[in-house]
Tab-separated table of C-alpha atoms in Angstrom:
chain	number	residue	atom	x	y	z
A	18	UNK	CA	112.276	13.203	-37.383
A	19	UNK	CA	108.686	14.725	-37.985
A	20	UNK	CA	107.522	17.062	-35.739
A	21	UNK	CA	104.700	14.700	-34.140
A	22	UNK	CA	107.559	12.762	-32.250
A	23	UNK	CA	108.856	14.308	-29.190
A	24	UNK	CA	111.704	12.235	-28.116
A	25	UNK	CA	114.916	11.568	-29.816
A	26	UNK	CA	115.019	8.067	-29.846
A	27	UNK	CA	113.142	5.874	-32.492
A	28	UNK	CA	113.334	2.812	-34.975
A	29	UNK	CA	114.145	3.058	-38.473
A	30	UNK	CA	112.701	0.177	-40.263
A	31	UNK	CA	113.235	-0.204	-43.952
A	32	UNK	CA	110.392	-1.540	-45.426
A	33	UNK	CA	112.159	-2.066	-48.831
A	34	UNK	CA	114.326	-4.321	-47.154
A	35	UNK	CA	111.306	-6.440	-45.369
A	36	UNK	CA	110.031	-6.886	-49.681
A	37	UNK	CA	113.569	-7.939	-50.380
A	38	UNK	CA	113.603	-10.840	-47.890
A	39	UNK	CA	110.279	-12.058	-48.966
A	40	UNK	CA	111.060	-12.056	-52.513
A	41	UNK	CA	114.194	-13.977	-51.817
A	42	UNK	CA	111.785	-16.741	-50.299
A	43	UNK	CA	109.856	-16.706	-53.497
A	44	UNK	CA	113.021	-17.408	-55.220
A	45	UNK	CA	114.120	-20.261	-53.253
A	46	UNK	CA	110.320	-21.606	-53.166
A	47	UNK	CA	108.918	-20.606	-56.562
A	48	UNK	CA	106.196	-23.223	-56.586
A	49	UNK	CA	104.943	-22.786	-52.823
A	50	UNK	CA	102.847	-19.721	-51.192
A	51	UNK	CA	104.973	-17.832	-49.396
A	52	UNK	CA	103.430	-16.384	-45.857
A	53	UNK	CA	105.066	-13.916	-44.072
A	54	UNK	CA	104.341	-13.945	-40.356
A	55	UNK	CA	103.333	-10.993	-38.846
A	56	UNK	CA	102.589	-11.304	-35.732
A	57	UNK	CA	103.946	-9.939	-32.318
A	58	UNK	CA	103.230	-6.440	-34.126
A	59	UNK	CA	105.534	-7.548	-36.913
A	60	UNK	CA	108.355	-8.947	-34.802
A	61	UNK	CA	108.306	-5.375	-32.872
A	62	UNK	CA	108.669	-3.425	-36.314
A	63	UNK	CA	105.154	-2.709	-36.916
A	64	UNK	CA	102.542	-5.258	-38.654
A	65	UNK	CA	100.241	-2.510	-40.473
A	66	UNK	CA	102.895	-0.585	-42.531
A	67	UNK	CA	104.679	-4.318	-43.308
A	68	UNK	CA	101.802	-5.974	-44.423
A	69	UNK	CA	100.800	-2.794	-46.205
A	70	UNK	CA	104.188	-3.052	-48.106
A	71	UNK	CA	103.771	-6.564	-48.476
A	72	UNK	CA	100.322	-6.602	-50.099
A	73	UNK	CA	101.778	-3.839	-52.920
A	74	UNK	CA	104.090	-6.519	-54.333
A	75	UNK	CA	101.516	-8.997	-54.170
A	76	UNK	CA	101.305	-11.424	-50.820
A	77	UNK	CA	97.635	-12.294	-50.278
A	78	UNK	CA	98.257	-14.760	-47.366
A	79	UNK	CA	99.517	-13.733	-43.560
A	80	UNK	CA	99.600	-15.649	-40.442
A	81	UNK	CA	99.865	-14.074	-36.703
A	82	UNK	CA	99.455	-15.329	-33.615
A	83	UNK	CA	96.721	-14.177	-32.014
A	84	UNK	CA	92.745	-13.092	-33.320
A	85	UNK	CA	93.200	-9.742	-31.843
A	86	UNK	CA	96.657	-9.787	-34.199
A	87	UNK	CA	94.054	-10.619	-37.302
A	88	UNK	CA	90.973	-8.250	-36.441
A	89	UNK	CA	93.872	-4.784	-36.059
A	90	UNK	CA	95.325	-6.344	-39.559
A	91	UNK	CA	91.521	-6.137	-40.723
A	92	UNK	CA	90.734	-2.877	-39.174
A	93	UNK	CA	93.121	-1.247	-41.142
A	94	UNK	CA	92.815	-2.167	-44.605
A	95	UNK	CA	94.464	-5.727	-44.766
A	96	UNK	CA	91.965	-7.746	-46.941
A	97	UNK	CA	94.237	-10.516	-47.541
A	98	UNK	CA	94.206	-13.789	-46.023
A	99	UNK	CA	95.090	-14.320	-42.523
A	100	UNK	CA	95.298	-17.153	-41.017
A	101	UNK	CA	95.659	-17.303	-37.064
A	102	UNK	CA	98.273	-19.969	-35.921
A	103	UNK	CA	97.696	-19.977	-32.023
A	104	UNK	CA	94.606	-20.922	-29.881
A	105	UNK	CA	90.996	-19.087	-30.211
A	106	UNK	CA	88.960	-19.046	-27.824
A	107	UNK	CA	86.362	-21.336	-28.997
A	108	UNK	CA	83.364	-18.862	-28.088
A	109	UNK	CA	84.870	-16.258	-30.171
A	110	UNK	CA	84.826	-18.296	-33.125
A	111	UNK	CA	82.139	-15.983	-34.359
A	112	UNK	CA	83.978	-12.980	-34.308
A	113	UNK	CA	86.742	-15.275	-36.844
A	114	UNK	CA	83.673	-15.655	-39.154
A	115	UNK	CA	82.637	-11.918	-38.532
A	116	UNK	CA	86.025	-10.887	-39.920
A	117	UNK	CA	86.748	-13.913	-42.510
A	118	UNK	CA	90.066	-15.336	-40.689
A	119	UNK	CA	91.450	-18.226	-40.846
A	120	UNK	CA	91.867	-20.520	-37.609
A	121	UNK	CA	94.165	-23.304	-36.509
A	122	UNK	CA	92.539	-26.469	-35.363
A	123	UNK	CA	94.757	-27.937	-32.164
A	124	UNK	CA	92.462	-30.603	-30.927
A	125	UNK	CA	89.502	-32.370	-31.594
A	126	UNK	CA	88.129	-31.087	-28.444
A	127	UNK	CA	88.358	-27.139	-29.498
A	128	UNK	CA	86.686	-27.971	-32.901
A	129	UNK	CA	83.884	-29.736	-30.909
A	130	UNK	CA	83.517	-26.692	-28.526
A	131	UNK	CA	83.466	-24.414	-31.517
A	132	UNK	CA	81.291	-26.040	-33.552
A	133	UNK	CA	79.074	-25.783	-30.742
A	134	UNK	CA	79.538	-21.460	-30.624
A	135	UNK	CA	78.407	-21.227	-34.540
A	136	UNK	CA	74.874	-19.576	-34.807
A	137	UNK	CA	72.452	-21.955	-36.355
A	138	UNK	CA	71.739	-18.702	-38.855
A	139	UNK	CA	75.681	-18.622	-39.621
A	140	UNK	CA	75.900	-18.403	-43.342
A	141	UNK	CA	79.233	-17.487	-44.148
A	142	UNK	CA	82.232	-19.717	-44.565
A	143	UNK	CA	85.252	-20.371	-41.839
A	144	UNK	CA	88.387	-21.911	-42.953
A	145	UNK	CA	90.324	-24.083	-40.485
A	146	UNK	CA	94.013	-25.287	-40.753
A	147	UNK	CA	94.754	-28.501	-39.073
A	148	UNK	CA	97.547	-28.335	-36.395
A	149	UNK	CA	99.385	-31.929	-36.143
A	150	UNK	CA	102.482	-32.549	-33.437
A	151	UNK	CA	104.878	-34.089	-34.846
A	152	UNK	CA	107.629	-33.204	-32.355
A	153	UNK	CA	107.441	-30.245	-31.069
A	154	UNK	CA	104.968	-30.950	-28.062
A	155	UNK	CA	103.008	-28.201	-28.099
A	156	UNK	CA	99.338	-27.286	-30.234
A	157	UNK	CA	98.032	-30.162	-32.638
A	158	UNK	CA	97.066	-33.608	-32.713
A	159	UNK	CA	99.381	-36.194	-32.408
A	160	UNK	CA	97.368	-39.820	-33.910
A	161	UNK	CA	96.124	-40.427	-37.309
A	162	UNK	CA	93.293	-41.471	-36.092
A	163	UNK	CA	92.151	-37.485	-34.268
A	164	UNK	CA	93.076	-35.975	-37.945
A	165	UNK	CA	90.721	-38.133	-39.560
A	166	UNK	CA	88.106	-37.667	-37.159
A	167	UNK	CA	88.545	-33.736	-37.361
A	168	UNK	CA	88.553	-33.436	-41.006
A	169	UNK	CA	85.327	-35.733	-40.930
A	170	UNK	CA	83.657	-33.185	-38.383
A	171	UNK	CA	84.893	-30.183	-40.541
A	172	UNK	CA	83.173	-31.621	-43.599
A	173	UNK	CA	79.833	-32.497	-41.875
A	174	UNK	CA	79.320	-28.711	-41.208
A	175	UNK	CA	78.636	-26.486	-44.259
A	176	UNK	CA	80.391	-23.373	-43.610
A	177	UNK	CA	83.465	-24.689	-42.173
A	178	UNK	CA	86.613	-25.414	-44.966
A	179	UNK	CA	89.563	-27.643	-44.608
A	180	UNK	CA	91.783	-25.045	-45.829
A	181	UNK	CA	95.380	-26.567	-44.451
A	182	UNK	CA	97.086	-28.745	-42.629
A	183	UNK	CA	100.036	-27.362	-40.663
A	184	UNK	CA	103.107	-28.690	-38.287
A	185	UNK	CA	105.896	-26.656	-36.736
A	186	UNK	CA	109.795	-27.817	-36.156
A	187	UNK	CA	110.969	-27.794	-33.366
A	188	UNK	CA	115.095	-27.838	-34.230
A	189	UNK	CA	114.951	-26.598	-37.748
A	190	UNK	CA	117.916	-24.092	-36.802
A	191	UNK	CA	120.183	-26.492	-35.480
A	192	UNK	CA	122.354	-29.446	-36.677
A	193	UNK	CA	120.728	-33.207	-36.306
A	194	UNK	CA	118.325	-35.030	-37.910
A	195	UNK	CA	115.217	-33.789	-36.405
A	196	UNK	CA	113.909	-32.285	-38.728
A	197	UNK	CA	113.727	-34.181	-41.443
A	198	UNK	CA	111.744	-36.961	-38.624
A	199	UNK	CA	109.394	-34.323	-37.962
A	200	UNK	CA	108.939	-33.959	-41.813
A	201	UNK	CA	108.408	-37.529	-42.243
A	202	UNK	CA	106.175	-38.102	-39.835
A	203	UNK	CA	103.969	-35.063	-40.798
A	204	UNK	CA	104.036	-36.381	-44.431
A	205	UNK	CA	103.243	-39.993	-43.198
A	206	UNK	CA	100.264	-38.446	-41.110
A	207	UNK	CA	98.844	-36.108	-44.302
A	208	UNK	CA	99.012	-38.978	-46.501
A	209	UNK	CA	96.576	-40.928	-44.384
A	210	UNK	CA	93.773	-38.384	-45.445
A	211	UNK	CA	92.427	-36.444	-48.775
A	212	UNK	CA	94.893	-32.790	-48.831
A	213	UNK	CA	93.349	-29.841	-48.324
A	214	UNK	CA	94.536	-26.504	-49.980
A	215	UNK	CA	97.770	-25.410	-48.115
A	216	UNK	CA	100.089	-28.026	-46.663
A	217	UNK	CA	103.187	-26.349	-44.756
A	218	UNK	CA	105.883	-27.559	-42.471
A	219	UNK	CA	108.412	-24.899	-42.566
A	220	UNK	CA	109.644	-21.803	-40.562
A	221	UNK	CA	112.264	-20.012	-41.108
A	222	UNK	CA	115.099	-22.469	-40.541
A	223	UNK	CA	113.244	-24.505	-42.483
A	224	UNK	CA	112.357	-23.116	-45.607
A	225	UNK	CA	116.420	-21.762	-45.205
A	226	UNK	CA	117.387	-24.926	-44.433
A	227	UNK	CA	114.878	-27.687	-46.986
A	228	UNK	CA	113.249	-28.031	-49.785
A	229	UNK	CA	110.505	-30.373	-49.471
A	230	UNK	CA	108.249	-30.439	-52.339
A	231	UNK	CA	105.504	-32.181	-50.457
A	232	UNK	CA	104.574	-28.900	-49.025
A	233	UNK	CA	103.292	-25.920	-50.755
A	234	UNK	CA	103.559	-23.238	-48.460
A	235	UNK	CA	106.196	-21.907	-46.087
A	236	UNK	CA	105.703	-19.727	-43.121
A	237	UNK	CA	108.537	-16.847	-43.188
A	238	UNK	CA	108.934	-15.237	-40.147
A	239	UNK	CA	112.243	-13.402	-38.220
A	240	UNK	CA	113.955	-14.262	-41.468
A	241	UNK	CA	111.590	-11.787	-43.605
A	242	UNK	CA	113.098	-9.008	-41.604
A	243	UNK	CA	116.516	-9.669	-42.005
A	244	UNK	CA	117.427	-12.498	-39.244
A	245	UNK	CA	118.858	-15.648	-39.344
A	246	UNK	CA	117.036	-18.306	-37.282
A	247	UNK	CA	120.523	-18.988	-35.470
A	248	UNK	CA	124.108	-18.815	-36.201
A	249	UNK	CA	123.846	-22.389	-37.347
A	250	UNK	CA	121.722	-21.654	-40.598
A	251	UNK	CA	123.517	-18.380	-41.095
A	252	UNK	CA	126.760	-20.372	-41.166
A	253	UNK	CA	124.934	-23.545	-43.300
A	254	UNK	CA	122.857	-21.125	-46.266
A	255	UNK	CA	124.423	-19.256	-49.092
A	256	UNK	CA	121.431	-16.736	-48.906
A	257	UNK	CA	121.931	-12.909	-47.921
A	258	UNK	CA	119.179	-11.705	-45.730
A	259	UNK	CA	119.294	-7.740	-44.956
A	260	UNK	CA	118.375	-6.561	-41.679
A	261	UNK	CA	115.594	-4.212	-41.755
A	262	UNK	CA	116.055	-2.588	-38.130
A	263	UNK	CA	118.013	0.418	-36.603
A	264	UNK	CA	117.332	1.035	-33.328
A	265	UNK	CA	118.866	5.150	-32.668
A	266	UNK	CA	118.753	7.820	-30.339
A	267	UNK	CA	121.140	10.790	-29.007
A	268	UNK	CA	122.862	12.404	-25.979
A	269	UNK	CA	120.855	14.620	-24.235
A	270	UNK	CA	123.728	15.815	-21.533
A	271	UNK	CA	127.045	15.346	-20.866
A	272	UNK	CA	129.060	15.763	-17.655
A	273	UNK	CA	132.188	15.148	-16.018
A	274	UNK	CA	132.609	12.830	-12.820
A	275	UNK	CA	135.642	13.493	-10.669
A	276	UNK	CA	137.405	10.926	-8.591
A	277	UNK	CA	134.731	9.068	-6.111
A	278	UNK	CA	131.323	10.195	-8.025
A	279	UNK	CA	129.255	7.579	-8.847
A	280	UNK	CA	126.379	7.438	-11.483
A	281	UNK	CA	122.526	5.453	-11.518
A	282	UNK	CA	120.817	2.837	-9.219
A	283	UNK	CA	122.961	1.199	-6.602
A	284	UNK	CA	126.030	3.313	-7.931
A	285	UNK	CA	127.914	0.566	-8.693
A	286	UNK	CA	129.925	2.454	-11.548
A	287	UNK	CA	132.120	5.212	-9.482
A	288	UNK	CA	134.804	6.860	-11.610
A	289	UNK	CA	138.520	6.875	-10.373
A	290	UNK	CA	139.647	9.658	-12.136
A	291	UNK	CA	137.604	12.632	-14.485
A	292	UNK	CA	135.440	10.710	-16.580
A	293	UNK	CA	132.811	12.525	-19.147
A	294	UNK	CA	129.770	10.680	-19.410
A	295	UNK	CA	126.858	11.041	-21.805
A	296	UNK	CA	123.041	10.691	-20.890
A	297	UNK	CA	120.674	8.317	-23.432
A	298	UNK	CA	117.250	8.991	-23.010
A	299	UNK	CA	116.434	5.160	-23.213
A	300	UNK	CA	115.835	2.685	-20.918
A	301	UNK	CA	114.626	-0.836	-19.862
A	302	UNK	CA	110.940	0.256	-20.644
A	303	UNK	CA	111.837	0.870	-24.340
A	304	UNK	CA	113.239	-2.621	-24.362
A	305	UNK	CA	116.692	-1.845	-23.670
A	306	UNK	CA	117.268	-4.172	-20.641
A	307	UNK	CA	119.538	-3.541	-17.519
A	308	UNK	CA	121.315	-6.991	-19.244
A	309	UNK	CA	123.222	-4.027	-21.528
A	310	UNK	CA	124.897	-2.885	-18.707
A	311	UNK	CA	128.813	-2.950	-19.462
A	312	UNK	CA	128.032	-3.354	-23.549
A	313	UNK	CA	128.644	-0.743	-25.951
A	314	UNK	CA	126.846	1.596	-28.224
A	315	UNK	CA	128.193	3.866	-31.321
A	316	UNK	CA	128.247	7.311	-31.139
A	317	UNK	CA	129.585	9.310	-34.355
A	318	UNK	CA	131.282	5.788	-35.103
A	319	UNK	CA	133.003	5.472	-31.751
A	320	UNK	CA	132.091	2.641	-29.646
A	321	UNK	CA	131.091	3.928	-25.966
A	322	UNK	CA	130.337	1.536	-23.344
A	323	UNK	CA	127.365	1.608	-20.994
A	324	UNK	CA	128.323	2.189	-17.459
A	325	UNK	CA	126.089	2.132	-14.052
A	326	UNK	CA	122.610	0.170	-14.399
A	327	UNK	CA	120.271	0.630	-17.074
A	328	UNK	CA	117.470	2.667	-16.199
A	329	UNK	CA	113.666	2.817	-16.843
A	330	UNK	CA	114.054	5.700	-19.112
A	331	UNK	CA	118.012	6.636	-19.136
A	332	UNK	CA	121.037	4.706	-19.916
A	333	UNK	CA	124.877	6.499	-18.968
A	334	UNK	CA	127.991	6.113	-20.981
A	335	UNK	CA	131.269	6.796	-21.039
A	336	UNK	CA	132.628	9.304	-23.645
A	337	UNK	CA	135.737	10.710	-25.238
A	338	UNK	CA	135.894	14.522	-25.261
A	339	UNK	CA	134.739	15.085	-28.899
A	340	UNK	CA	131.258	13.729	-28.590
A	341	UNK	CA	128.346	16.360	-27.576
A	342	UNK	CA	124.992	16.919	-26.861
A	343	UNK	CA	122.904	16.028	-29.536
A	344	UNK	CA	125.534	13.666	-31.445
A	345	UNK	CA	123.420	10.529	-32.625
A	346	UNK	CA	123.984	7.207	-31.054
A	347	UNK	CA	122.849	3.611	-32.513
A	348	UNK	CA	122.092	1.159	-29.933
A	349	UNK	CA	121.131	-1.567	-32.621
A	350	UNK	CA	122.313	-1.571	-36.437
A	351	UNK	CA	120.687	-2.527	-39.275
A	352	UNK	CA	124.142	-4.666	-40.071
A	353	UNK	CA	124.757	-8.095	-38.993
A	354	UNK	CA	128.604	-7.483	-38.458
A	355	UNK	CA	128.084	-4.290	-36.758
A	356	UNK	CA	129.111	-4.590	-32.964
A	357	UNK	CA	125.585	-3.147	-32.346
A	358	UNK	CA	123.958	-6.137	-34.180
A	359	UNK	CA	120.808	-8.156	-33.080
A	360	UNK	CA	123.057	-10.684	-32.638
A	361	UNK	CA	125.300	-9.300	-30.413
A	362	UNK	CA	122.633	-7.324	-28.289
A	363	UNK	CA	121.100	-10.808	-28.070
A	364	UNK	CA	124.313	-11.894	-26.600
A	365	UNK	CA	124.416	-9.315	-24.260
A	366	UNK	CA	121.138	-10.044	-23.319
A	367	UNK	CA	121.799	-14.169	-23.071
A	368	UNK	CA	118.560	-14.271	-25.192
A	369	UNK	CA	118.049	-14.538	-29.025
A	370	UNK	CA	117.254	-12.070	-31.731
A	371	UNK	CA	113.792	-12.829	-31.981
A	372	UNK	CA	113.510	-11.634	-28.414
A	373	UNK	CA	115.389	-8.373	-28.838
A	374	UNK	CA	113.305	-7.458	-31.563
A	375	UNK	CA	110.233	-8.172	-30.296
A	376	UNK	CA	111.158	-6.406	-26.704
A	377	UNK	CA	110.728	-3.164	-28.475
A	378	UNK	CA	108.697	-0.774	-26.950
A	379	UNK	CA	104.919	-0.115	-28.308
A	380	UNK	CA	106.268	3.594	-26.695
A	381	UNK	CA	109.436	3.737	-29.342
A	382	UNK	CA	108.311	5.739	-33.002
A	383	UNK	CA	108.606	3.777	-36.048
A	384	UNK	CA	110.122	5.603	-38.679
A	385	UNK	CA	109.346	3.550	-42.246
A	386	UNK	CA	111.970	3.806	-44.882
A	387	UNK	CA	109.638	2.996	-48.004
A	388	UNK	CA	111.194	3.597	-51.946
A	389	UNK	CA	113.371	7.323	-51.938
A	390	UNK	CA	110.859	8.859	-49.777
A	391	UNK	CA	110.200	8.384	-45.449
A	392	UNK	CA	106.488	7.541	-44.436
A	393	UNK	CA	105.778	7.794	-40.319
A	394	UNK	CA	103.414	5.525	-38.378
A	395	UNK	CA	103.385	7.037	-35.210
A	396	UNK	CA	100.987	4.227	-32.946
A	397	UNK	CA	101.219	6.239	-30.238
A	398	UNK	CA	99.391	9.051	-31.829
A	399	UNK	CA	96.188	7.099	-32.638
């Protein structure tokens, strides 16, 4: 660890390994733009150094959820395209043209509102990406007749492009058929109207999971660090994603209980006999939950279960009598057979992986693993 960090506990992401996963998209899509998602802070591993990585190997397109997501992308140096995939305020539709992001149109409504927030001196271009429901319920239009009405409004405005059109699966990463009527429907509903730049339908799951060449773009998001969308298309793909993520600390004490002691909140661990224990200096507000309670975590490469309740900051466990102070402990591996998996913490957790990765602290360091050499981010140091 550098010196600037003060704690012992911290996330190794490999950065080499984020490039690897996107590459592999390119591979299985070599005639569609590839767009890594970035959003959430990077899944909880750290947007600026990714898309940093990212933009050396040449991606010039990222999406993220949020405008505040795009404008810290901006801030620091990201000059590629970004296109926003939730909801904008409509008022602060200026501040997209300030910073030349992309937005998502949902409704006919918001573009109408928004139209309505662009200075009459506005001389700069927006471009928009058409959101349509096809299944999943949530943003976009859902008739023909809306998407034809939108791209009408976009063109009678002079600074506003119709970039894309966009939809978004809603059971891409499990077995059925709905998919492929989502896919349908969204290529019946594009076909009704001229095609803008970027046409894309996929996540994940489904650029994993389909080829359709009607689209040329896919939207690569947990998978570009490593995860499978579900056990479903892990089990269903012959395509090796690495993991990018290790999630490690250390003891900090050890003791021994005798007979009758009892350790954290609500002491609902007491020992029956002498029982060493070592103290994690992690906790629920680093996005280890109380859930972990009764799991296990590997110390020295011996697995050590959790006992009493997860606290805020601390977590207990139970420990042979060669393990010490100091001895290095990961609570999530950067391997997806490794008992300390995404996977299985997600289990733990009776959540997914998406969740336990994006749980993670803004308080944990990032430690980026980039070529031979280590480069540190530290964001709580800005």
């Amino acid at each position: 660890m550098a010196d600037k960090y003060y704690r012992s506990t911290y996330v190794n992401v490999n950065l080499n390994e984020i490039a690897s996963n996107y590459q592999i998209f390119q591979k299985i899509h070599p005639k569609k733009t590839v767009i890594p998602v970035v959003k959430a802070n990077g899944y909880g591993l750290g947007s600026i150094p990714i898309a940093k990585k990212l933009m050396d190997i040449g991606v010039e397109f990222f999406a993220v959820a949020t405008l505040d997501e795009a404008i810290e992308l901006r801030m620091h140096g990201i000059n590629a395209k970004i296109l926003v995939l939730g909801v904008v305020p409509a008022e602060q539709i200026t501040k997209a043209i300030q910073h030349r992001v992309a937005l998502t149109v949902p409704s006919l409504s918001w573009l109408t509102t928004a139209i309505s927030h662009i200075p009459d001196e506005n001389e700069k271009d927006l471009w928009l990406h058409i959101k349509l429901d096809t299944g999943m319920g949530r943003l976009g239009m859902k008739t023909i007749e809306e998407y034809k009405n939108a791209i009408e409004m976009i063109h009678e405005q002079a600074h506003l492009i119709f970039e894309g059109v966009f939809t978004h699966f809603a059971c891409a990463d499990e077995p059925g058929d709905s998919m492929n009527k989502q896919q349908q429907l969204f290529e019946e509903m594009v076909e009704s109207a001229e095609k803008p730049q970027y046409i894309h339908s996929q996540n994940s799951a489904g650029a994993l999971m389909k080829d359709t060449q009607f689209c040329n773009a896919v939207r690569v998001g947990i998978s570009l660090y490593g995860y499978y969308p579900s056990a479903y298309v892990k089990e269903n793909v012959k395509v090796h994603l690495k993991p990018s993520a290790q999630w490690v600390t250390e003891i900090v004490q050890t003791k021994t209980l005798q007979s009758g002691d009892s350790v954290s909140y609500g002491s609902i661990y007491t020992a029956t006999e002498p029982t060493r224990i070592g103290v994690l200096p992690v906790g629920y507000a680093d996005g280890f939950p109380r859930l972990m309670t009764g799991a296990y975590v590997n110390v020295n490469g011996t697995q050590c279960r959790i006992i009493g309740k997860v606290c805020m900051d601390q977590t207990i466990i139970k420990i042979p009598d060669h393990i010490e102070v100091n001895d290095k402990v990961i609570l999530m591996d950067h391997h997806t057979d490794s008992p300390q998996s995404a996977e299985t913490l997600a289990k733990q957790q009776q959540t997914i992986n998406y969740e336990v990765l994006c749980n993670l602290s803004r308080r944990l360091p990032r430690v980026y693993y980039n070529s031979d050499s280590v480069e540190i981010h530290n964001e709580l140091l800005k």
